[in-house]
């Protein structure tokens, strides 16, 4: 039997709630609904154990992980599964870069560090990357803060034989994935793009944070689009009543044969944390497989799951 992957999570928000509950659901049900890749190098979706968790919320620190994921402001719904206590108390996250050694010590025995804290805190993301490097652990950056796009970090992880995956995951079926598919379809069918835009609204804490700290998020979204020079990404909108739902509006204006007009408007509504968990489950297994096989740096099979893989703009 293959050894389960030992994972440490940074951030005990909605995305972690969706991941933890989903692993429990699939273990109990054996269902394959909503799973892109049931197996990755012998690892199934249930072959993951979260062995430590970091958070900044005083209310969550000290609580068992399976209790903390349901605490406010988390609003991801409860899935239909029994979730026994994890025996993993949530630990206080690092306050500044001087605490890297403390975090690195807590990573002992783990294989993957999944950084799922809010975007807009690049120094914090880099401090956790430093801790992962020190501890000899693979690092996954799910935020738009540049880590894997920075050649300095990629070179260090590659030389150490440690996988570095990022930046900013492309949701399982989110705005960027759909938008890019439509733009590519226009190109394949010979239409000429005139203009396009996307508007994203959501009710999670991540949306609230990104409204206040947009920083690199817009560029990351543009990195995911094949015709970014003609696309406008509107500032994110935070609407608390949407809870864990995300609503996106897409518009595409194009011209076909004879310069005749083509106009397309699409509305997408998804559960945002589910979209993240559906990708994180693959990224964790890709990272673990690369680590176990001694492949440092960026695993090529992770590229399609990211908005801003190495080589894209910061």
XYZ file of C-alpha atoms in Angstrom:
314
model
C 0.000 0.000 0.000
C 1.324 3.428 -0.951
C 2.229 5.759 1.911
C -0.152 8.664 2.398
C 1.118 12.160 1.723
C 1.738 14.220 4.856
C 0.609 17.787 4.234
C 0.840 20.985 6.261
C -1.648 23.742 5.423
C -1.188 27.473 5.932
C -4.570 29.145 6.201
C -7.644 27.519 7.761
C -10.226 29.284 5.631
C -12.854 28.152 3.163
C -10.418 26.515 0.756
C -8.977 24.357 3.523
C -12.479 23.527 4.739
C -13.457 22.364 1.256
C -10.288 20.289 0.958
C -10.529 18.632 4.391
C -14.225 17.844 4.051
C -13.816 16.642 0.484
C -11.048 14.193 1.398
C -13.308 12.797 4.124
C -16.274 12.540 1.751
C -14.370 10.690 -0.964
C -12.755 8.326 1.526
C -16.148 7.346 2.905
C -18.182 7.234 -0.304
C -15.723 6.062 -2.937
C -17.426 8.501 -5.296
C -15.594 9.883 -8.339
C -17.988 12.797 -8.913
C -16.103 16.051 -9.475
C -12.656 14.425 -9.554
C -10.398 15.258 -12.483
C -7.740 12.605 -11.850
C -8.686 9.751 -9.496
C -5.058 8.594 -9.378
C -1.771 10.477 -9.778
C 1.304 8.258 -9.673
C -0.503 5.767 -7.468
C -1.957 8.388 -5.101
C -5.733 8.605 -4.742
C -7.691 11.586 -3.447
C -7.977 9.932 -0.037
C -4.243 9.308 0.279
C -3.574 12.629 1.981
C -3.191 13.318 5.706
C -3.055 16.878 6.979
C -0.587 16.706 9.859
C -0.337 20.388 10.864
C -2.142 23.657 10.204
C -1.263 27.328 10.670
C -3.678 30.245 11.011
C -3.647 33.813 12.305
C -7.111 33.861 13.855
C -6.940 33.720 17.655
C -10.338 31.986 17.641
C -9.031 29.122 15.488
C -5.602 28.690 17.085
C -5.622 25.759 19.503
C -8.783 24.245 18.050
C -8.798 20.886 16.327
C -8.588 21.371 12.556
C -11.969 19.716 11.997
C -13.545 22.221 14.383
C -11.668 25.299 13.148
C -12.754 24.880 9.513
C -16.369 25.561 10.518
C -15.666 28.712 12.502
C -16.588 32.195 11.259
C -15.822 33.892 8.972
C -15.649 30.573 7.076
C -18.888 30.006 5.183
C -18.240 26.922 3.056
C -21.186 24.534 3.668
C -20.927 21.227 5.507
C -20.596 18.284 3.152
C -22.470 15.043 3.690
C -19.785 13.100 5.533
C -18.744 12.177 9.064
C -15.613 14.088 9.986
C -13.811 12.646 13.027
C -11.439 14.817 14.998
C -8.162 15.160 13.137
C -6.011 15.339 16.242
C -4.339 18.334 14.597
C -4.493 21.511 16.701
C -4.250 24.726 14.684
C -0.970 26.532 15.364
C -0.347 30.268 15.313
C 1.024 31.332 11.930
C 4.254 33.246 11.586
C 4.097 36.927 12.401
C 7.276 37.900 10.558
C 10.310 36.387 8.862
C 12.102 35.907 12.200
C 9.828 32.923 12.896
C 10.897 30.883 9.889
C 12.828 28.423 12.073
C 9.771 27.802 14.263
C 7.688 26.925 11.227
C 10.473 24.833 9.692
C 10.682 22.781 12.878
C 6.929 22.153 12.756
C 7.309 20.821 9.208
C 9.463 17.891 10.349
C 8.114 14.682 8.824
C 5.864 16.453 6.308
C 6.280 16.288 2.537
C 4.210 19.200 1.245
C 3.442 22.696 2.518
C 0.215 24.009 0.979
C 0.178 27.798 1.266
C -3.489 28.778 1.156
C -3.458 32.046 3.089
C -4.997 35.231 1.658
C -3.267 36.874 -1.319
C -1.627 40.264 -0.996
C 1.065 39.335 1.540
C 4.158 38.548 -0.558
C 6.641 38.685 2.312
C 4.573 36.194 4.289
C 4.360 33.830 1.319
C 8.119 34.022 0.848
C 8.760 33.412 4.554
C 6.750 30.175 4.409
C 8.626 29.220 1.234
C 11.864 29.757 3.164
C 10.571 27.510 5.944
C 9.685 24.788 3.436
C 13.122 25.054 1.837
C 14.810 24.825 5.240
C 12.757 21.763 6.198
C 13.215 19.986 2.854
C 9.517 20.135 1.994
C 7.741 20.790 -1.329
C 6.003 24.184 -1.476
C 2.715 25.005 -3.216
C 1.704 28.662 -3.505
C -2.011 28.974 -4.264
C -1.960 32.788 -4.015
C -1.162 35.448 -6.608
C 1.864 36.621 -4.610
C 4.953 35.823 -6.728
C 7.117 32.991 -5.442
C 7.479 30.356 -8.169
C 7.591 33.112 -10.827
C 10.665 34.531 -9.124
C 13.779 32.871 -10.667
C 15.623 33.295 -7.362
C 13.190 31.030 -5.525
C 12.871 28.553 -8.378
C 16.643 28.168 -8.645
C 16.981 27.543 -4.910
C 14.266 24.875 -4.822
C 15.547 23.210 -7.979
C 19.086 23.012 -6.623
C 17.772 21.514 -3.369
C 15.741 18.881 -5.238
C 12.488 20.293 -3.850
C 9.317 20.882 -5.916
C 8.054 24.483 -6.075
C 4.550 24.915 -7.513
C 2.777 28.215 -8.159
C 1.622 30.848 -8.476
C -2.160 31.229 -8.090
C -4.197 28.143 -8.859
C -6.653 28.111 -11.755
C -9.958 27.073 -10.210
C -11.414 23.737 -11.338
C -14.068 25.523 -13.427
C -13.652 29.221 -12.747
C -13.767 32.497 -14.609
C -10.256 32.363 -16.029
C -10.612 28.781 -17.283
C -13.930 29.497 -19.000
C -12.852 32.892 -20.334
C -9.658 31.511 -21.840
C -11.519 28.591 -23.431
C -13.959 30.975 -25.118
C -11.161 33.246 -26.353
C -9.322 30.270 -27.824
C -12.527 29.055 -29.475
C -12.935 32.420 -31.217
C -9.385 32.186 -32.523
C -9.862 28.598 -33.698
C -13.026 29.557 -35.599
C -11.337 32.518 -37.299
C -13.141 35.353 -35.512
C -11.324 38.571 -34.629
C -11.525 39.683 -31.013
C -12.461 43.332 -30.548
C -12.728 43.517 -26.762
C -13.616 41.471 -23.710
C -14.090 41.868 -19.992
C -14.789 39.863 -16.874
C -16.425 40.840 -13.584
C -16.070 38.653 -10.471
C -18.240 38.871 -7.360
C -17.957 36.713 -4.254
C -18.789 36.456 -0.576
C -15.783 34.705 1.001
C -13.131 36.287 3.186
C -10.676 35.844 0.328
C -12.827 38.100 -1.835
C -13.065 40.670 0.954
C -9.302 40.587 1.375
C -8.663 40.936 -2.363
C -10.937 43.956 -2.586
C -8.714 45.630 0.022
C -5.407 44.164 -1.238
C -5.699 43.552 -5.005
C -1.923 43.839 -5.571
C -0.892 41.099 -8.019
C -4.311 39.461 -8.512
C -5.264 41.368 -11.669
C -1.972 40.561 -13.365
C -2.337 36.913 -12.386
C -5.788 36.775 -13.982
C -4.431 38.358 -17.158
C -1.595 35.811 -17.185
C -4.233 33.083 -17.511
C -5.781 34.583 -20.670
C -4.513 34.053 -24.201
C -5.536 37.524 -25.439
C -4.813 39.600 -22.355
C -4.022 42.758 -24.353
C -7.703 43.066 -25.348
C -9.240 41.928 -22.074
C -10.213 44.088 -19.123
C -10.529 42.552 -15.668
C -12.758 44.620 -13.419
C -11.885 45.045 -9.723
C -13.270 42.222 -7.591
C -16.531 42.839 -5.778
C -17.264 41.578 -2.258
C -20.930 40.761 -1.557
C -21.293 38.959 1.815
C -24.718 37.492 0.992
C -23.128 35.353 -1.735
C -21.277 33.442 1.020
C -19.019 30.832 -0.623
C -20.541 31.375 -4.056
C -18.765 33.259 -6.830
C -20.661 34.937 -9.662
C -18.807 35.946 -12.809
C -19.970 37.897 -15.843
C -18.061 37.598 -19.112
C -18.476 39.648 -22.267
C -16.792 39.075 -25.620
C -17.148 41.348 -28.649
C -15.773 40.010 -31.926
C -16.122 40.228 -35.691
C -16.674 37.404 -38.132
C -16.784 37.079 -41.902
C -17.503 40.391 -43.636
C -16.662 42.212 -40.381
C -20.088 41.363 -39.001
C -20.513 41.691 -35.232
C -20.573 38.794 -32.765
C -21.420 39.452 -29.120
C -21.367 36.926 -26.290
C -22.438 37.363 -22.648
C -22.004 34.560 -20.100
C -22.868 34.257 -16.412
C -21.039 31.668 -14.320
C -21.982 30.746 -10.762
C -19.817 28.297 -8.806
C -18.813 27.458 -5.260
C -15.423 29.142 -5.087
C -13.743 27.017 -2.358
C -14.823 23.809 -4.112
C -13.108 25.020 -7.263
C -9.895 25.561 -5.317
C -10.030 22.189 -3.532
C -10.644 20.383 -6.824
C -7.273 21.688 -8.023
C -5.360 21.561 -4.733
C -6.025 17.820 -4.473
C -4.080 17.380 -7.720
C -1.319 19.866 -6.909
C -0.579 18.149 -3.584
C -0.253 14.735 -5.241
C 1.883 16.153 -8.070
C 4.197 17.813 -5.535
C 4.479 14.668 -3.413
C 5.223 12.483 -6.419
C 7.909 14.886 -7.648
C 9.485 15.025 -4.181
C 9.510 11.243 -3.821
C 11.150 10.908 -7.228
C 13.786 13.550 -6.488
C 12.532 16.067 -9.054
C 13.076 19.627 -7.824
C 11.694 22.854 -9.259
C 8.514 23.143 -11.292
C 6.694 19.909 -12.285
C 5.434 20.368 -15.854
C 2.128 18.598 -15.174
C 1.161 21.368 -12.718
C 1.292 24.129 -15.361
C -2.290 23.807 -16.622
C -3.588 24.046 -13.040
C -2.072 27.489 -12.428
C -2.964 31.029 -13.469
C 0.631 32.292 -13.236
C 3.152 29.481 -13.691
C 6.872 30.214 -13.949
C 7.672 32.478 -16.882
C 4.531 34.628 -16.646
C 4.492 38.295 -15.652
C 4.740 39.429 -12.028
